[in-house]
Amino acid sequence: MKKILLGSTALVAAGLLAQPAFAADPIQLQVKGYYQNLVTYSDVSDAPAGTNYKDFQFRHEGEVHFMGKTKLDNGLTVGFDAQLEIVNVGLSGGQPRDMDETYMWLEGGFGKLQLGAENGAAYLLHVDAPSFGLGFDDRNFGPVVQTGGFSRPNIAGDTPKGTYFTPRIAGFQAGVSYSPNLDGQDLSGYGFGVISVPTGSVEDIYALGLNYTGKFGDFGLRASAGYETGDVVGGGQDPETWALGLSVAFGGFTVGGAYSDSENYNSGSVSPGADGNVYSLGLSYQTGPWGISGVYQNTDFDVAGVTTANSSDEYELAAMYQAGPGIQFRGGITYTDTDLGTVADTTTVFVGTFLSF
């Protein structure tokens, strides 16, 4: 797969050298993004002794996306995307992390090549269950006690990588990604060359994705398949995960779901000896500005050396009203039932505003 990405880069370079590649216009900056604000009330039952949870909360999350592109005279389109977190998302390399995905891309008749910090092909091409609420698979908010997993393959996360997408042909599009290692989030300075990779970390991470989008009369169909794996430095149990997704739409209704199976990988992090699966099912209906949905997700993992259960069931009922372009009001109720003795069950009612611009 590394050779495929190198070959794609060479094809782009050859195209640039074959003829003058002047841009008709300089890159034009656009500002887009989203902001989500919730009011939540949660009831926590069977909480472990000595553990206290706050029931009433204000929750918010958002990003400002600085984007730009231009088309060269030889037909190649060059662009970039830098995503600024409105709400700080934690630490990266011991420092506050204010930037999320940041990458550039080249697109033409050959397909699309992405270079930088962005999720991989298996993640980006994945199809999951529909939701007009918070959802489970790609959510920005979760229950007070987070126990559920994610069906999207995402071992490398948004570490720096190269990703190649084929053109979409007869509804099909494939992608391949390569990430040198998991510890490259902060390789953005002037130093480069050989770096130290800790024993037990993961390197040479590959991801493959396949996506289909098509229509058959009044039916719309979306499907996906993905796989991702990497090598543990110094030996050990290599993580791997594969996933399938399917969604069918007809007359305002959409039904869909996803399934993933993982080894040595648990809910977004490398975890030696953790094997399990995640599956979700959802149904939504939209008429005019109104939408309703129901989603169910099951997460079940066995962890080496851990005798207690490590599984959860999550349910969501939600409604949405499109008040105007880029303005949605959403509300609903979620319930999380976990078999972990150290984690509480949670029922949450939420209402909020979802803005996009």
PDB file of N, CA and C in Angstrom, residues 1-75:
ATOM      1  N   MET A   1       0.807  -1.199   0.000  1.00  0.00           N
ATOM      2  CA  MET A   1       0.000   0.000   0.000  1.00  0.00           C
ATOM      3  C   MET A   1       0.849   1.261   0.000  1.00  0.00           C
ATOM      4  N   LYS A   2       2.017   1.168   0.671  1.00  0.00           N
ATOM      5  CA  LYS A   2       2.922   2.308   0.654  1.00  0.00           C
ATOM      6  C   LYS A   2       3.335   2.625  -0.780  1.00  0.00           C
ATOM      7  N   LYS A   3       3.541   1.571  -1.590  1.00  0.00           N
ATOM      8  CA  LYS A   3       3.928   1.756  -2.988  1.00  0.00           C
ATOM      9  C   LYS A   3       2.809   2.415  -3.783  1.00  0.00           C
ATOM     10  N   ILE A   4       1.546   2.078  -3.465  1.00  0.00           N
ATOM     11  CA  ILE A   4       0.418   2.694  -4.157  1.00  0.00           C
ATOM     12  C   ILE A   4       0.406   4.194  -3.918  1.00  0.00           C
ATOM     13  N   LEU A   5       0.618   4.600  -2.648  1.00  0.00           N
ATOM     14  CA  LEU A   5       0.616   6.022  -2.330  1.00  0.00           C
ATOM     15  C   LEU A   5       1.793   6.731  -2.976  1.00  0.00           C
ATOM     16  N   LEU A   6       2.967   6.089  -2.955  1.00  0.00           N
ATOM     17  CA  LEU A   6       4.129   6.691  -3.598  1.00  0.00           C
ATOM     18  C   LEU A   6       3.916   6.803  -5.098  1.00  0.00           C
ATOM     19  N   GLY A   7       3.281   5.766  -5.683  1.00  0.00           N
ATOM     20  CA  GLY A   7       3.001   5.811  -7.112  1.00  0.00           C
ATOM     21  C   GLY A   7       2.029   6.912  -7.456  1.00  0.00           C
ATOM     22  N   SER A   8       1.008   7.118  -6.615  1.00  0.00           N
ATOM     23  CA  SER A   8       0.046   8.192  -6.857  1.00  0.00           C
ATOM     24  C   SER A   8       0.721   9.553  -6.782  1.00  0.00           C
ATOM     25  N   THR A   9       1.610   9.718  -5.800  1.00  0.00           N
ATOM     26  CA  THR A   9       2.341  10.975  -5.677  1.00  0.00           C
ATOM     27  C   THR A   9       3.209  11.215  -6.900  1.00  0.00           C
ATOM     28  N   ALA A  10       3.843  10.146  -7.398  1.00  0.00           N
ATOM     29  CA  ALA A  10       4.681  10.280  -8.589  1.00  0.00           C
ATOM     30  C   ALA A  10       3.853  10.666  -9.807  1.00  0.00           C
ATOM     31  N   LEU A  11       2.640  10.108  -9.933  1.00  0.00           N
ATOM     32  CA  LEU A  11       1.770  10.458 -11.055  1.00  0.00           C
ATOM     33  C   LEU A  11       1.388  11.930 -11.013  1.00  0.00           C
ATOM     34  N   VAL A  12       1.087  12.431  -9.821  1.00  0.00           N
ATOM     35  CA  VAL A  12       0.747  13.845  -9.689  1.00  0.00           C
ATOM     36  C   VAL A  12       1.932  14.714 -10.070  1.00  0.00           C
ATOM     37  N   ALA A  13       3.131  14.341  -9.575  1.00  0.00           N
ATOM     38  CA  ALA A  13       4.330  15.115  -9.893  1.00  0.00           C
ATOM     39  C   ALA A  13       4.608  15.103 -11.388  1.00  0.00           C
ATOM     40  N   ALA A  14       4.427  13.940 -12.011  1.00  0.00           N
ATOM     41  CA  ALA A  14       4.652  13.846 -13.454  1.00  0.00           C
ATOM     42  C   ALA A  14       3.680  14.735 -14.218  1.00  0.00           C
ATOM     43  N   GLY A  15       2.433  14.793 -13.743  1.00  0.00           N
ATOM     44  CA  GLY A  15       1.449  15.643 -14.397  1.00  0.00           C
ATOM     45  C   GLY A  15       1.795  17.109 -14.282  1.00  0.00           C
ATOM     46  N   LEU A  16       2.362  17.495 -13.147  1.00  0.00           N
ATOM     47  CA  LEU A  16       2.746  18.892 -12.954  1.00  0.00           C
ATOM     48  C   LEU A  16       3.921  19.275 -13.835  1.00  0.00           C
ATOM     49  N   LEU A  17       4.850  18.325 -14.039  1.00  0.00           N
ATOM     50  CA  LEU A  17       6.035  18.616 -14.830  1.00  0.00           C
ATOM     51  C   LEU A  17       5.769  18.536 -16.329  1.00  0.00           C
ATOM     52  N   ALA A  18       4.713  17.832 -16.705  1.00  0.00           N
ATOM     53  CA  ALA A  18       4.455  17.612 -18.127  1.00  0.00           C
ATOM     54  C   ALA A  18       4.061  18.883 -18.849  1.00  0.00           C
ATOM     55  N   GLN A  19       3.474  19.848 -18.144  1.00  0.00           N
ATOM     56  CA  GLN A  19       3.043  21.087 -18.765  1.00  0.00           C
ATOM     57  C   GLN A  19       3.011  22.170 -17.705  1.00  0.00           C
ATOM     58  N   PRO A  20       3.025  23.438 -18.092  1.00  0.00           N
ATOM     59  CA  PRO A  20       2.958  24.509 -17.109  1.00  0.00           C
ATOM     60  C   PRO A  20       1.730  24.351 -16.228  1.00  0.00           C
ATOM     61  N   ALA A  21       1.911  24.584 -14.930  1.00  0.00           N
ATOM     62  CA  ALA A  21       0.828  24.327 -13.976  1.00  0.00           C
ATOM     63  C   ALA A  21       0.406  25.603 -13.270  1.00  0.00           C
ATOM     64  N   PHE A  22       0.360  26.700 -13.996  1.00  0.00           N
ATOM     65  CA  PHE A  22      -0.036  27.954 -13.395  1.00  0.00           C
ATOM     66  C   PHE A  22      -1.516  27.919 -13.012  1.00  0.00           C
ATOM     67  N   ALA A  23      -1.852  28.558 -11.910  1.00  0.00           N
ATOM     68  CA  ALA A  23      -3.242  28.633 -11.485  1.00  0.00           C
ATOM     69  C   ALA A  23      -3.915  29.826 -12.141  1.00  0.00           C
ATOM     70  N   ALA A  24      -5.146  29.626 -12.570  1.00  0.00           N
ATOM     71  CA  ALA A  24      -5.907  30.734 -13.139  1.00  0.00           C
ATOM     72  C   ALA A  24      -6.161  31.799 -12.080  1.00  0.00           C
ATOM     73  N   ASP A  25      -6.330  31.377 -10.827  1.00  0.00           N
ATOM     74  CA  ASP A  25      -6.558  32.291  -9.708  1.00  0.00           C
ATOM     75  C   ASP A  25      -5.790  31.773  -8.499  1.00  0.00           C
ATOM     76  N   PRO A  26      -5.374  32.663  -7.592  1.00  0.00           N
ATOM     77  CA  PRO A  26      -4.740  32.188  -6.357  1.00  0.00           C
ATOM     78  C   PRO A  26      -5.761  31.450  -5.497  1.00  0.00           C
ATOM     79  N   ILE A  27      -5.258  30.729  -4.511  1.00  0.00           N
ATOM     80  CA  ILE A  27      -6.151  30.006  -3.608  1.00  0.00           C
ATOM     81  C   ILE A  27      -7.057  30.993  -2.882  1.00  0.00           C
ATOM     82  N   GLN A  28      -8.349  30.728  -2.934  1.00  0.00           N
ATOM     83  CA  GLN A  28      -9.337  31.578  -2.284  1.00  0.00           C
ATOM     84  C   GLN A  28      -9.738  30.959  -0.942  1.00  0.00           C
ATOM     85  N   LEU A  29      -9.599  31.742   0.131  1.00  0.00           N
ATOM     86  CA  LEU A  29      -9.911  31.254   1.468  1.00  0.00           C
ATOM     87  C   LEU A  29     -11.416  31.297   1.725  1.00  0.00           C
ATOM     88  N   GLN A  30     -11.936  30.198   2.262  1.00  0.00           N
ATOM     89  CA  GLN A  30     -13.317  30.123   2.717  1.00  0.00           C
ATOM     90  C   GLN A  30     -13.330  29.753   4.193  1.00  0.00           C
ATOM     91  N   VAL A  31     -14.326  30.241   4.905  1.00  0.00           N
ATOM     92  CA  VAL A  31     -14.496  29.900   6.312  1.00  0.00           C
ATOM     93  C   VAL A  31     -15.826  29.171   6.469  1.00  0.00           C
ATOM     94  N   LYS A  32     -15.750  27.933   6.935  1.00  0.00           N
ATOM     95  CA  LYS A  32     -16.939  27.138   7.213  1.00  0.00           C
ATOM     96  C   LYS A  32     -16.802  26.541   8.610  1.00  0.00           C
ATOM     97  N   GLY A  33     -17.773  25.744   9.010  1.00  0.00           N
ATOM     98  CA  GLY A  33     -17.667  25.093  10.305  1.00  0.00           C
ATOM     99  C   GLY A  33     -19.015  24.755  10.890  1.00  0.00           C
ATOM    100  N   TYR A  34     -19.006  24.476  12.202  1.00  0.00           N
ATOM    101  CA  TYR A  34     -20.245  24.129  12.892  1.00  0.00           C
ATOM    102  C   TYR A  34     -20.108  24.443  14.375  1.00  0.00           C
ATOM    103  N   TYR A  35     -21.249  24.570  15.038  1.00  0.00           N
ATOM    104  CA  TYR A  35     -21.276  24.754  16.490  1.00  0.00           C
ATOM    105  C   TYR A  35     -22.520  24.056  17.027  1.00  0.00           C
ATOM    106  N   GLN A  36     -22.340  23.262  18.083  1.00  0.00           N
ATOM    107  CA  GLN A  36     -23.434  22.495  18.667  1.00  0.00           C
ATOM    108  C   GLN A  36     -23.519  22.800  20.157  1.00  0.00           C
ATOM    109  N   ASN A  37     -24.729  23.098  20.626  1.00  0.00           N
ATOM    110  CA  ASN A  37     -24.935  23.466  22.025  1.00  0.00           C
ATOM    111  C   ASN A  37     -26.098  22.659  22.585  1.00  0.00           C
ATOM    112  N   LEU A  38     -25.876  22.005  23.713  1.00  0.00           N
ATOM    113  CA  LEU A  38     -26.891  21.132  24.307  1.00  0.00           C
ATOM    114  C   LEU A  38     -27.166  21.504  25.757  1.00  0.00           C
ATOM    115  N   VAL A  39     -28.409  21.278  26.164  1.00  0.00           N
ATOM    116  CA  VAL A  39     -28.783  21.253  27.572  1.00  0.00           C
ATOM    117  C   VAL A  39     -29.189  19.816  27.868  1.00  0.00           C
ATOM    118  N   THR A  40     -28.575  19.200  28.878  1.00  0.00           N
ATOM    119  CA  THR A  40     -28.834  17.789  29.158  1.00  0.00           C
ATOM    120  C   THR A  40     -29.191  17.575  30.624  1.00  0.00           C
ATOM    121  N   TYR A  41     -30.037  16.587  30.844  1.00  0.00           N
ATOM    122  CA  TYR A  41     -30.326  16.126  32.200  1.00  0.00           C
ATOM    123  C   TYR A  41     -30.174  14.611  32.214  1.00  0.00           C
ATOM    124  N   SER A  42     -29.352  14.103  33.128  1.00  0.00           N
ATOM    125  CA  SER A  42     -29.039  12.676  33.170  1.00  0.00           C
ATOM    126  C   SER A  42     -29.402  12.070  34.516  1.00  0.00           C
ATOM    127  N   ASP A  43     -29.934  10.866  34.452  1.00  0.00           N
ATOM    128  CA  ASP A  43     -30.201  10.075  35.642  1.00  0.00           C
ATOM    129  C   ASP A  43     -29.275   8.868  35.614  1.00  0.00           C
ATOM    130  N   VAL A  44     -28.436   8.746  36.629  1.00  0.00           N
ATOM    131  CA  VAL A  44     -27.450   7.670  36.694  1.00  0.00           C
ATOM    132  C   VAL A  44     -27.881   6.669  37.756  1.00  0.00           C
ATOM    133  N   SER A  45     -28.004   5.413  37.354  1.00  0.00           N
ATOM    134  CA  SER A  45     -28.414   4.364  38.288  1.00  0.00           C
ATOM    135  C   SER A  45     -27.293   3.351  38.462  1.00  0.00           C
ATOM    136  N   ASP A  46     -27.319   2.667  39.590  1.00  0.00           N
ATOM    137  CA  ASP A  46     -26.323   1.633  39.897  1.00  0.00           C
ATOM    138  C   ASP A  46     -24.905   2.182  39.841  1.00  0.00           C
ATOM    139  N   ALA A  47     -24.718   3.411  40.295  1.00  0.00           N
ATOM    140  CA  ALA A  47     -23.379   4.000  40.295  1.00  0.00           C
ATOM    141  C   ALA A  47     -22.512   3.320  41.352  1.00  0.00           C
ATOM    142  N   PRO A  48     -21.220   3.131  41.055  1.00  0.00           N
ATOM    143  CA  PRO A  48     -20.316   2.547  42.046  1.00  0.00           C
ATOM    144  C   PRO A  48     -20.278   3.390  43.309  1.00  0.00           C
ATOM    145  N   ALA A  49     -20.067   2.748  44.435  1.00  0.00           N
ATOM    146  CA  ALA A  49     -20.013   3.449  45.713  1.00  0.00           C
ATOM    147  C   ALA A  49     -18.931   4.524  45.692  1.00  0.00           C
ATOM    148  N   GLY A  50     -19.269   5.697  46.192  1.00  0.00           N
ATOM    149  CA  GLY A  50     -18.306   6.788  46.258  1.00  0.00           C
ATOM    150  C   GLY A  50     -18.173   7.588  44.983  1.00  0.00           C
ATOM    151  N   THR A  51     -18.964   7.260  43.951  1.00  0.00           N
ATOM    152  CA  THR A  51     -18.898   7.982  42.680  1.00  0.00           C
ATOM    153  C   THR A  51     -20.106   8.892  42.552  1.00  0.00           C
ATOM    154  N   ASN A  52     -19.864  10.164  42.241  1.00  0.00           N
ATOM    155  CA  ASN A  52     -20.936  11.140  42.098  1.00  0.00           C
ATOM    156  C   ASN A  52     -20.946  11.707  40.685  1.00  0.00           C
ATOM    157  N   TYR A  53     -22.139  11.876  40.118  1.00  0.00           N
ATOM    158  CA  TYR A  53     -22.289  12.441  38.784  1.00  0.00           C
ATOM    159  C   TYR A  53     -23.204  13.655  38.853  1.00  0.00           C
ATOM    160  N   LYS A  54     -22.871  14.678  38.062  1.00  0.00           N
ATOM    161  CA  LYS A  54     -23.709  15.865  37.969  1.00  0.00           C
ATOM    162  C   LYS A  54     -24.826  15.607  36.965  1.00  0.00           C
ATOM    163  N   ASP A  55     -26.089  15.839  37.379  1.00  0.00           N
ATOM    164  CA  ASP A  55     -27.208  15.485  36.510  1.00  0.00           C
ATOM    165  C   ASP A  55     -27.497  16.535  35.439  1.00  0.00           C
ATOM    166  N   PHE A  56     -27.376  17.822  35.751  1.00  0.00           N
ATOM    167  CA  PHE A  56     -27.733  18.893  34.808  1.00  0.00           C
ATOM    168  C   PHE A  56     -26.468  19.491  34.204  1.00  0.00           C
ATOM    169  N   GLN A  57     -26.435  19.602  32.870  1.00  0.00           N
ATOM    170  CA  GLN A  57     -25.215  20.064  32.206  1.00  0.00           C
ATOM    171  C   GLN A  57     -25.538  20.935  30.995  1.00  0.00           C
ATOM    172  N   PHE A  58     -24.631  21.888  30.721  1.00  0.00           N
ATOM    173  CA  PHE A  58     -24.571  22.565  29.434  1.00  0.00           C
ATOM    174  C   PHE A  58     -23.376  21.982  28.679  1.00  0.00           C
ATOM    175  N   ARG A  59     -23.593  21.519  27.456  1.00  0.00           N
ATOM    176  CA  ARG A  59     -22.530  20.904  26.670  1.00  0.00           C
ATOM    177  C   ARG A  59     -22.410  21.639  25.338  1.00  0.00           C
ATOM    178  N   HIS A  60     -21.184  21.841  24.870  1.00  0.00           N
ATOM    179  CA  HIS A  60     -21.026  22.471  23.559  1.00  0.00           C
ATOM    180  C   HIS A  60     -19.754  21.983  22.886  1.00  0.00           C
ATOM    181  N   GLU A  61     -19.758  22.079  21.542  1.00  0.00           N
ATOM    182  CA  GLU A  61     -18.624  21.628  20.743  1.00  0.00           C
ATOM    183  C   GLU A  61     -18.735  22.273  19.376  1.00  0.00           C
ATOM    184  N   GLY A  62     -17.587  22.548  18.755  1.00  0.00           N
ATOM    185  CA  GLY A  62     -17.634  23.138  17.425  1.00  0.00           C
ATOM    186  C   GLY A  62     -16.257  23.306  16.821  1.00  0.00           C
ATOM    187  N   GLU A  63     -16.241  23.616  15.546  1.00  0.00           N
ATOM    188  CA  GLU A  63     -15.001  23.829  14.807  1.00  0.00           C
ATOM    189  C   GLU A  63     -15.203  24.938  13.780  1.00  0.00           C
ATOM    190  N   VAL A  64     -14.131  25.674  13.525  1.00  0.00           N
ATOM    191  CA  VAL A  64     -14.084  26.622  12.415  1.00  0.00           C
ATOM    192  C   VAL A  64     -13.114  26.057  11.387  1.00  0.00           C
ATOM    193  N   HIS A  65     -13.577  25.882  10.157  1.00  0.00           N
ATOM    194  CA  HIS A  65     -12.773  25.278   9.098  1.00  0.00           C
ATOM    195  C   HIS A  65     -12.280  26.358   8.144  1.00  0.00           C
ATOM    196  N   PHE A  66     -10.966  26.478   8.039  1.00  0.00           N
ATOM    197  CA  PHE A  66     -10.353  27.382   7.065  1.00  0.00           C
ATOM    198  C   PHE A  66      -9.998  26.548   5.834  1.00  0.00           C
ATOM    199  N   MET A  67     -10.670  26.822   4.731  1.00  0.00           N
ATOM    200  CA  MET A  67     -10.549  25.987   3.541  1.00  0.00           C
ATOM    201  C   MET A  67     -10.236  26.854   2.329  1.00  0.00           C
ATOM    202  N   GLY A  68      -9.569  26.236   1.375  1.00  0.00           N
ATOM    203  CA  GLY A  68      -9.276  26.959   0.151  1.00  0.00           C
ATOM    204  C   GLY A  68      -8.881  26.017  -0.957  1.00  0.00           C
ATOM    205  N   LYS A  69      -9.050  26.460  -2.196  1.00  0.00           N
ATOM    206  CA  LYS A  69      -8.647  25.642  -3.342  1.00  0.00           C
ATOM    207  C   LYS A  69      -8.499  26.528  -4.564  1.00  0.00           C
ATOM    208  N   THR A  70      -7.776  26.001  -5.551  1.00  0.00           N
ATOM    209  CA  THR A  70      -7.669  26.642  -6.851  1.00  0.00           C
ATOM    210  C   THR A  70      -7.422  25.563  -7.890  1.00  0.00           C
ATOM    211  N   LYS A  71      -7.740  25.875  -9.132  1.00  0.00           N
ATOM    212  CA  LYS A  71      -7.557  24.923 -10.223  1.00  0.00           C
ATOM    213  C   LYS A  71      -6.460  25.413 -11.141  1.00  0.00           C
ATOM    214  N   LEU A  72      -5.457  24.549 -11.363  1.00  0.00           N
ATOM    215  CA  LEU A  72      -4.341  24.891 -12.226  1.00  0.00           C
ATOM    216  C   LEU A  72      -4.749  24.763 -13.691  1.00  0.00           C
ATOM    217  N   ASP A  73      -3.953  25.386 -14.550  1.00  0.00           N
ATOM    218  CA  ASP A  73      -4.254  25.351 -15.982  1.00  0.00           C
ATOM    219  C   ASP A  73      -4.213  23.939 -16.560  1.00  0.00           C
ATOM    220  N   ASN A  74      -3.470  23.039 -15.896  1.00  0.00           N
ATOM    221  CA  ASN A  74      -3.397  21.658 -16.394  1.00  0.00           C
ATOM    222  C   ASN A  74      -4.535  20.784 -15.868  1.00  0.00           C
ATOM    223  N   GLY A  75      -5.504  21.381 -15.178  1.00  0.00           N
ATOM    224  CA  GLY A  75      -6.674  20.655 -14.705  1.00  0.00           C
ATOM    225  C   GLY A  75      -6.578  20.132 -13.291  1.00  0.00           C
TER     226      GLY A  75
END
